[in-house]
mmCIF file of N, CA, C and O in Angstrom:
data_model
loop_
_atom_site.group_PDB
_atom_site.id
_atom_site.type_symbol
_atom_site.label_atom_id
_atom_site.label_comp_id
_atom_site.label_asym_id
_atom_site.label_seq_id
_atom_site.Cartn_x
_atom_site.Cartn_y
_atom_site.Cartn_z
ATOM 1 N N ARG E 19 -15.046 -5.351 22.236
ATOM 2 C CA ARG E 19 -14.004 -6.332 22.001
ATOM 3 C C ARG E 19 -14.092 -6.892 20.585
ATOM 4 O O ARG E 19 -13.079 -7.050 19.919
ATOM 5 N N ASN E 20 -15.289 -7.199 20.116
ATOM 6 C CA ASN E 20 -15.426 -7.758 18.770
ATOM 7 C C ASN E 20 -15.025 -6.752 17.703
ATOM 8 O O ASN E 20 -14.425 -7.125 16.698
ATOM 9 N N ARG E 21 -15.358 -5.484 17.910
ATOM 10 C CA ARG E 21 -14.987 -4.458 16.934
ATOM 11 C C ARG E 21 -13.470 -4.320 16.865
ATOM 12 O O ARG E 21 -12.896 -4.193 15.776
ATOM 13 N N ALA E 22 -12.812 -4.377 18.006
ATOM 14 C CA ALA E 22 -11.349 -4.309 18.032
ATOM 15 C C ALA E 22 -10.747 -5.504 17.293
ATOM 16 O O ALA E 22 -9.802 -5.347 16.519
ATOM 17 N N LYS E 23 -11.307 -6.686 17.502
ATOM 18 C CA LYS E 23 -10.816 -7.878 16.801
ATOM 19 C C LYS E 23 -10.981 -7.745 15.300
ATOM 20 O O LYS E 23 -10.077 -8.093 14.531
ATOM 21 N N ARG E 24 -12.123 -7.219 14.868
ATOM 22 C CA ARG E 24 -12.353 -7.047 13.436
ATOM 23 C C ARG E 24 -11.363 -6.061 12.838
ATOM 24 O O ARG E 24 -10.816 -6.305 11.759
ATOM 25 N N ARG E 25 -11.139 -4.955 13.523
ATOM 26 C CA ARG E 25 -10.192 -3.948 13.015
ATOM 27 C C ARG E 25 -8.789 -4.542 12.909
ATOM 28 O O ARG E 25 -8.110 -4.365 11.903
ATOM 29 N N LEU E 26 -8.363 -5.236 13.939
ATOM 30 C CA LEU E 26 -7.018 -5.820 13.929
ATOM 31 C C LEU E 26 -6.900 -6.925 12.880
ATOM 32 O O LEU E 26 -5.854 -7.078 12.245
ATOM 33 N N ARG E 27 -7.961 -7.676 12.685
ATOM 34 C CA ARG E 27 -7.930 -8.745 11.683
ATOM 35 C C ARG E 27 -7.732 -8.164 10.284
ATOM 36 O O ARG E 27 -6.925 -8.667 9.504
ATOM 37 N N VAL E 28 -8.434 -7.094 9.967
ATOM 38 C CA VAL E 28 -8.305 -6.470 8.643
ATOM 39 C C VAL E 28 -6.903 -5.890 8.464
ATOM 40 O O VAL E 28 -6.276 -6.075 7.415
ATOM 41 N N VAL E 29 -6.401 -5.200 9.474
ATOM 42 C CA VAL E 29 -5.046 -4.642 9.398
ATOM 43 C C VAL E 29 -4.035 -5.767 9.204
ATOM 44 O O VAL E 29 -3.140 -5.676 8.360
ATOM 45 N N ALA E 30 -4.179 -6.838 9.958
ATOM 46 C CA ALA E 30 -3.244 -7.955 9.860
ATOM 47 C C ALA E 30 -3.291 -8.585 8.470
ATOM 48 O O ALA E 30 -2.243 -8.891 7.891
ATOM 49 N N GLU E 31 -4.483 -8.771 7.927
ATOM 50 C CA GLU E 31 -4.596 -9.373 6.594
ATOM 51 C C GLU E 31 -3.899 -8.524 5.546
ATOM 52 O O GLU E 31 -3.232 -9.052 4.661
ATOM 53 N N ARG E 32 -4.040 -7.226 5.650
ATOM 54 C CA ARG E 32 -3.428 -6.330 4.660
ATOM 55 C C ARG E 32 -1.914 -6.245 4.816
ATOM 56 O O ARG E 32 -1.178 -6.319 3.830
ATOM 57 N N ILE E 33 -1.437 -6.078 6.022
ATOM 58 C CA ILE E 33 -0.011 -5.831 6.254
ATOM 59 C C ILE E 33 0.797 -7.128 6.250
ATOM 60 O O ILE E 33 1.844 -7.214 5.601
ATOM 61 N N LEU E 34 0.337 -8.139 6.969
ATOM 62 C CA LEU E 34 1.123 -9.365 7.085
ATOM 63 C C LEU E 34 1.273 -10.068 5.742
ATOM 64 O O LEU E 34 2.350 -10.582 5.429
ATOM 65 N N ALA E 35 0.230 -10.102 4.936
ATOM 66 C CA ALA E 35 0.302 -10.781 3.645
ATOM 67 C C ALA E 35 1.338 -10.135 2.728
ATOM 68 O O ALA E 35 2.006 -10.821 1.953
ATOM 69 N N GLU E 36 1.495 -8.838 2.823
ATOM 70 C CA GLU E 36 2.401 -8.117 1.937
ATOM 71 C C GLU E 36 3.819 -7.971 2.498
ATOM 72 O O GLU E 36 4.778 -7.958 1.743
ATOM 73 N N HIS E 37 3.942 -7.816 3.803
ATOM 74 C CA HIS E 37 5.228 -7.387 4.347
ATOM 75 C C HIS E 37 5.848 -8.275 5.424
ATOM 76 O O HIS E 37 6.987 -8.048 5.799
ATOM 77 N N ALA E 38 5.142 -9.247 5.935
ATOM 78 C CA ALA E 38 5.709 -10.068 7.005
ATOM 79 C C ALA E 38 6.523 -11.219 6.427
ATOM 80 O O ALA E 38 6.141 -11.822 5.424
ATOM 81 N N ALA E 39 7.631 -11.508 7.047
ATOM 82 C CA ALA E 39 8.463 -12.622 6.614
ATOM 83 C C ALA E 39 7.723 -13.930 6.867
ATOM 84 O O ALA E 39 7.075 -14.090 7.907
ATOM 85 N N PRO E 40 7.795 -14.861 5.918
ATOM 86 C CA PRO E 40 7.118 -16.150 6.113
ATOM 87 C C PRO E 40 7.849 -17.003 7.136
ATOM 88 O O PRO E 40 9.016 -16.770 7.453
ATOM 89 N N GLY E 41 7.132 -17.989 7.658
ATOM 90 C CA GLY E 41 7.745 -18.935 8.580
ATOM 91 C C GLY E 41 7.665 -18.533 10.040
ATOM 92 O O GLY E 41 8.292 -19.161 10.884
ATOM 93 N N TYR E 42 6.905 -17.500 10.343
ATOM 94 C CA TYR E 42 6.739 -17.033 11.714
ATOM 95 C C TYR E 42 5.259 -16.997 12.071
ATOM 96 O O TYR E 42 4.412 -16.822 11.202
ATOM 97 N N ASP E 43 4.959 -17.145 13.333
ATOM 98 C CA ASP E 43 3.618 -16.916 13.851
ATOM 99 C C ASP E 43 3.621 -15.541 14.494
ATOM 100 O O ASP E 43 4.533 -15.207 15.246
ATOM 101 N N TYR E 44 2.609 -14.742 14.187
ATOM 102 C CA TYR E 44 2.522 -13.385 14.722
ATOM 103 C C TYR E 44 1.326 -13.285 15.658
ATOM 104 O O TYR E 44 0.232 -13.732 15.309
ATOM 105 N N VAL E 45 1.548 -12.720 16.820
ATOM 106 C CA VAL E 45 0.491 -12.515 17.803
ATOM 107 C C VAL E 45 0.261 -11.014 17.916
ATOM 108 O O VAL E 45 1.180 -10.260 18.223
ATOM 109 N N ILE E 46 -0.966 -10.595 17.652
ATOM 110 C CA ILE E 46 -1.313 -9.175 17.708
ATOM 111 C C ILE E 46 -2.261 -8.980 18.877
ATOM 112 O O ILE E 46 -3.305 -9.637 18.956
ATOM 113 N N ILE E 47 -1.899 -8.096 19.760
ATOM 114 C CA ILE E 47 -2.683 -7.855 20.966
ATOM 115 C C ILE E 47 -3.277 -6.457 20.911
ATOM 116 O O ILE E 47 -2.555 -5.481 20.739
ATOM 117 N N GLY E 48 -4.591 -6.384 21.041
ATOM 118 C CA GLY E 48 -5.273 -5.094 21.054
ATOM 119 C C GLY E 48 -5.163 -4.435 22.422
ATOM 120 O O GLY E 48 -5.220 -5.100 23.446
ATOM 121 N N ARG E 49 -5.008 -3.144 22.413
ATOM 122 C CA ARG E 49 -4.944 -2.351 23.646
ATOM 123 C C ARG E 49 -6.123 -1.399 23.690
ATOM 124 O O ARG E 49 -6.947 -1.368 22.771
ATOM 125 N N LYS E 50 -6.206 -0.603 24.728
ATOM 126 C CA LYS E 50 -7.331 0.317 24.910
ATOM 127 C C LYS E 50 -7.554 1.211 23.703
ATOM 128 O O LYS E 50 -8.680 1.442 23.295
ATOM 129 N N GLY E 51 -6.498 1.713 23.114
ATOM 130 C CA GLY E 51 -6.611 2.661 22.016
ATOM 131 C C GLY E 51 -6.971 2.055 20.670
ATOM 132 O O GLY E 51 -7.147 2.779 19.697
ATOM 133 N N THR E 52 -7.104 0.743 20.595
ATOM 134 C CA THR E 52 -7.375 0.080 19.323
ATOM 135 C C THR E 52 -8.666 0.581 18.679
ATOM 136 O O THR E 52 -8.736 0.759 17.470
ATOM 137 N N LEU E 53 -9.675 0.822 19.476
ATOM 138 C CA LEU E 53 -10.967 1.247 18.931
ATOM 139 C C LEU E 53 -10.968 2.684 18.443
ATOM 140 O O LEU E 53 -11.686 3.025 17.510
ATOM 141 N N THR E 54 -10.159 3.532 19.047
ATOM 142 C CA THR E 54 -10.187 4.951 18.698
ATOM 143 C C THR E 54 -9.038 5.362 17.785
ATOM 144 O O THR E 54 -9.077 6.441 17.209
ATOM 145 N N ARG E 55 -8.044 4.513 17.631
ATOM 146 C CA ARG E 55 -6.886 4.848 16.790
ATOM 147 C C ARG E 55 -7.300 4.818 15.325
ATOM 148 O O ARG E 55 -8.064 3.950 14.900
ATOM 149 N N ALA E 56 -6.797 5.752 14.556
ATOM 150 C CA ALA E 56 -7.085 5.790 13.122
ATOM 151 C C ALA E 56 -6.618 4.493 12.464
ATOM 152 O O ALA E 56 -5.591 3.917 12.846
ATOM 153 N N PHE E 57 -7.397 4.037 11.482
ATOM 154 C CA PHE E 57 -7.101 2.765 10.835
ATOM 155 C C PHE E 57 -5.716 2.764 10.196
ATOM 156 O O PHE E 57 -4.967 1.794 10.316
ATOM 157 N N ASP E 58 -5.359 3.855 9.526
ATOM 158 C CA ASP E 58 -4.032 3.950 8.906
ATOM 159 C C ASP E 58 -2.931 3.903 9.959
ATOM 160 O O ASP E 58 -1.853 3.346 9.711
ATOM 161 N N ALA E 59 -3.200 4.471 11.119
ATOM 162 C CA ALA E 59 -2.209 4.454 12.195
ATOM 163 C C ALA E 59 -2.010 3.037 12.726
ATOM 164 O O ALA E 59 -0.887 2.651 13.068
ATOM 165 N N LEU E 60 -3.087 2.250 12.783
ATOM 166 C CA LEU E 60 -2.947 0.852 13.210
ATOM 167 C C LEU E 60 -2.046 0.091 12.241
ATOM 168 O O LEU E 60 -1.190 -0.697 12.654
ATOM 169 N N GLY E 61 -2.238 0.334 10.950
ATOM 170 C CA GLY E 61 -1.381 -0.310 9.949
ATOM 171 C C GLY E 61 0.064 0.118 10.108
ATOM 172 O O GLY E 61 0.980 -0.708 10.012
ATOM 173 N N GLY E 62 0.284 1.401 10.356
ATOM 174 C CA GLY E 62 1.641 1.893 10.582
ATOM 175 C C GLY E 62 2.263 1.294 11.828
ATOM 176 O O GLY E 62 3.454 0.975 11.840
ATOM 177 N N ASP E 63 1.452 1.125 12.863
ATOM 178 C CA ASP E 63 1.948 0.496 14.092
ATOM 179 C C ASP E 63 2.417 -0.932 13.824
ATOM 180 O O ASP E 63 3.472 -1.364 14.317
ATOM 181 N N LEU E 64 1.638 -1.667 13.047
ATOM 182 C CA LEU E 64 2.013 -3.051 12.739
ATOM 183 C C LEU E 64 3.268 -3.087 11.877
ATOM 184 O O LEU E 64 4.166 -3.907 12.114
ATOM 185 N N GLU E 65 3.356 -2.206 10.903
ATOM 186 C CA GLU E 65 4.574 -2.153 10.083
ATOM 187 C C GLU E 65 5.791 -1.827 10.937
ATOM 188 O O GLU E 65 6.852 -2.450 10.771
ATOM 189 N N ASN E 66 5.664 -0.874 11.834
ATOM 190 C CA ASN E 66 6.781 -0.527 12.725
ATOM 191 C C ASN E 66 7.171 -1.696 13.610
ATOM 192 O O ASN E 66 8.361 -1.928 13.857
ATOM 193 N N ALA E 67 6.183 -2.437 14.099
ATOM 194 C CA ALA E 67 6.481 -3.605 14.932
ATOM 195 C C ALA E 67 7.261 -4.650 14.132
ATOM 196 O O ALA E 67 8.227 -5.237 14.641
ATOM 197 N N LEU E 68 6.857 -4.880 12.884
ATOM 198 C CA LEU E 68 7.581 -5.845 12.040
ATOM 199 C C LEU E 68 9.012 -5.391 11.793
ATOM 200 O O LEU E 68 9.940 -6.206 11.785
ATOM 201 N N LYS E 69 9.195 -4.095 11.594
ATOM 202 C CA LYS E 69 10.543 -3.563 11.394
ATOM 203 C C LYS E 69 11.393 -3.731 12.641
ATOM 204 O O LYS E 69 12.576 -4.094 12.556
ATOM 205 N N ARG E 70 10.810 -3.486 13.803
ATOM 206 C CA ARG E 70 11.554 -3.648 15.061
ATOM 207 C C ARG E 70 11.954 -5.100 15.284
ATOM 208 O O ARG E 70 12.999 -5.386 15.866
ATOM 209 N N LEU E 71 11.125 -6.026 14.802
ATOM 210 C CA LEU E 71 11.436 -7.454 14.918
ATOM 211 C C LEU E 71 12.363 -7.943 13.807
ATOM 212 O O LEU E 71 12.766 -9.094 13.801
ATOM 213 N N ASP E 72 12.655 -7.053 12.856
ATOM 214 C CA ASP E 72 13.509 -7.360 11.710
ATOM 215 C C ASP E 72 12.920 -8.474 10.838
ATOM 216 O O ASP E 72 13.630 -9.348 10.344
ATOM 217 N N VAL E 73 11.595 -8.429 10.644
ATOM 218 C CA VAL E 73 10.925 -9.391 9.771
ATOM 219 C C VAL E 73 10.103 -8.687 8.701
ATOM 220 O O VAL E 73 9.280 -9.299 8.031
ATOM 221 N N TYR E 74 10.333 -7.389 8.505
ATOM 222 C CA TYR E 74 9.588 -6.600 7.533
ATOM 223 C C TYR E 74 10.213 -6.745 6.157
ATOM 224 O O TYR E 74 11.422 -6.636 6.002
ATOM 225 N N ARG E 75 9.390 -7.019 5.149
ATOM 226 C CA ARG E 75 9.849 -7.094 3.758
ATOM 227 C C ARG E 75 9.336 -5.870 3.019
ATOM 228 O O ARG E 75 8.138 -5.601 3.020
ATOM 229 N N ASP E 76 10.240 -5.128 2.382
ATOM 230 C CA ASP E 76 9.840 -3.941 1.624
ATOM 231 C C ASP E 76 9.060 -4.294 0.369
ATOM 232 O O ASP E 76 8.126 -3.610 0.001
ATOM 233 N N THR E 77 9.476 -5.339 -0.292
ATOM 234 C CA THR E 77 8.801 -5.714 -1.528
ATOM 235 C C THR E 77 7.866 -6.882 -1.248
ATOM 236 O O THR E 77 8.266 -7.872 -0.639
ATOM 237 N N PRO E 78 6.627 -6.766 -1.694
ATOM 238 C CA PRO E 78 5.681 -7.861 -1.483
ATOM 239 C C PRO E 78 6.110 -9.100 -2.261
ATOM 240 O O PRO E 78 6.849 -8.999 -3.242
ATOM 241 N N PRO E 79 5.652 -10.256 -1.844
ATOM 242 C CA PRO E 79 6.011 -11.490 -2.557
ATOM 243 C C PRO E 79 5.409 -11.496 -3.948
ATOM 244 O O PRO E 79 4.367 -10.891 -4.188
ATOM 245 N N ARG E 80 6.073 -12.162 -4.879
ATOM 246 C CA ARG E 80 5.547 -12.266 -6.229
ATOM 247 C C ARG E 80 4.336 -13.172 -6.231
ATOM 248 O O ARG E 80 4.305 -14.211 -5.584
ATOM 249 N N ARG E 81 3.346 -12.768 -6.973
ATOM 250 C CA ARG E 81 2.125 -13.585 -7.099
ATOM 251 C C ARG E 81 2.195 -14.337 -8.419
ATOM 252 O O ARG E 81 2.524 -13.779 -9.458
ATOM 253 N N ILE E 82 1.869 -15.589 -8.386
ATOM 254 C CA ILE E 82 1.882 -16.418 -9.582
ATOM 255 C C ILE E 82 0.459 -16.478 -10.113
ATOM 256 O O ILE E 82 -0.472 -16.864 -9.409
ATOM 257 N N SER E 83 0.297 -16.070 -11.355
ATOM 258 C CA SER E 83 -1.052 -16.079 -11.933
ATOM 259 C C SER E 83 -1.452 -17.490 -12.328
ATOM 260 O O SER E 83 -0.606 -18.322 -12.687
ATOM 261 N N ALA E 84 -2.735 -17.762 -12.278
ATOM 262 C CA ALA E 84 -3.237 -19.087 -12.581
ATOM 263 C C ALA E 84 -3.100 -19.417 -14.063
ATOM 264 O O ALA E 84 -3.029 -20.576 -14.440
ATOM 265 N N GLY E 85 -3.035 -18.408 -14.923
ATOM 266 C CA GLY E 85 -2.940 -18.633 -16.352
ATOM 267 C C GLY E 85 -1.527 -18.837 -16.871
ATOM 268 O O GLY E 85 -1.319 -19.033 -18.046
ATOM 269 N N ALA E 86 -0.549 -18.824 -16.002
ATOM 270 C CA ALA E 86 0.847 -18.919 -16.467
ATOM 271 C C ALA E 86 1.280 -20.327 -16.699
ATOM 272 O O ALA E 86 0.822 -21.284 -16.296
#
């Protein structure tokens, strides 16, 4: 269970920060295949879920540098 949580946490940090629409709470539920599914496939699954919910952003948000 902990390994599945760690895998999902990393996928969520990478995908949600770049592609999820702000202003929503996202609940990610691990299933039996979470431990054996390829890491890239988990990321693709999350991206597909965001697209199905119509909250996927193609372009990541602009980052403001501290020196600007």
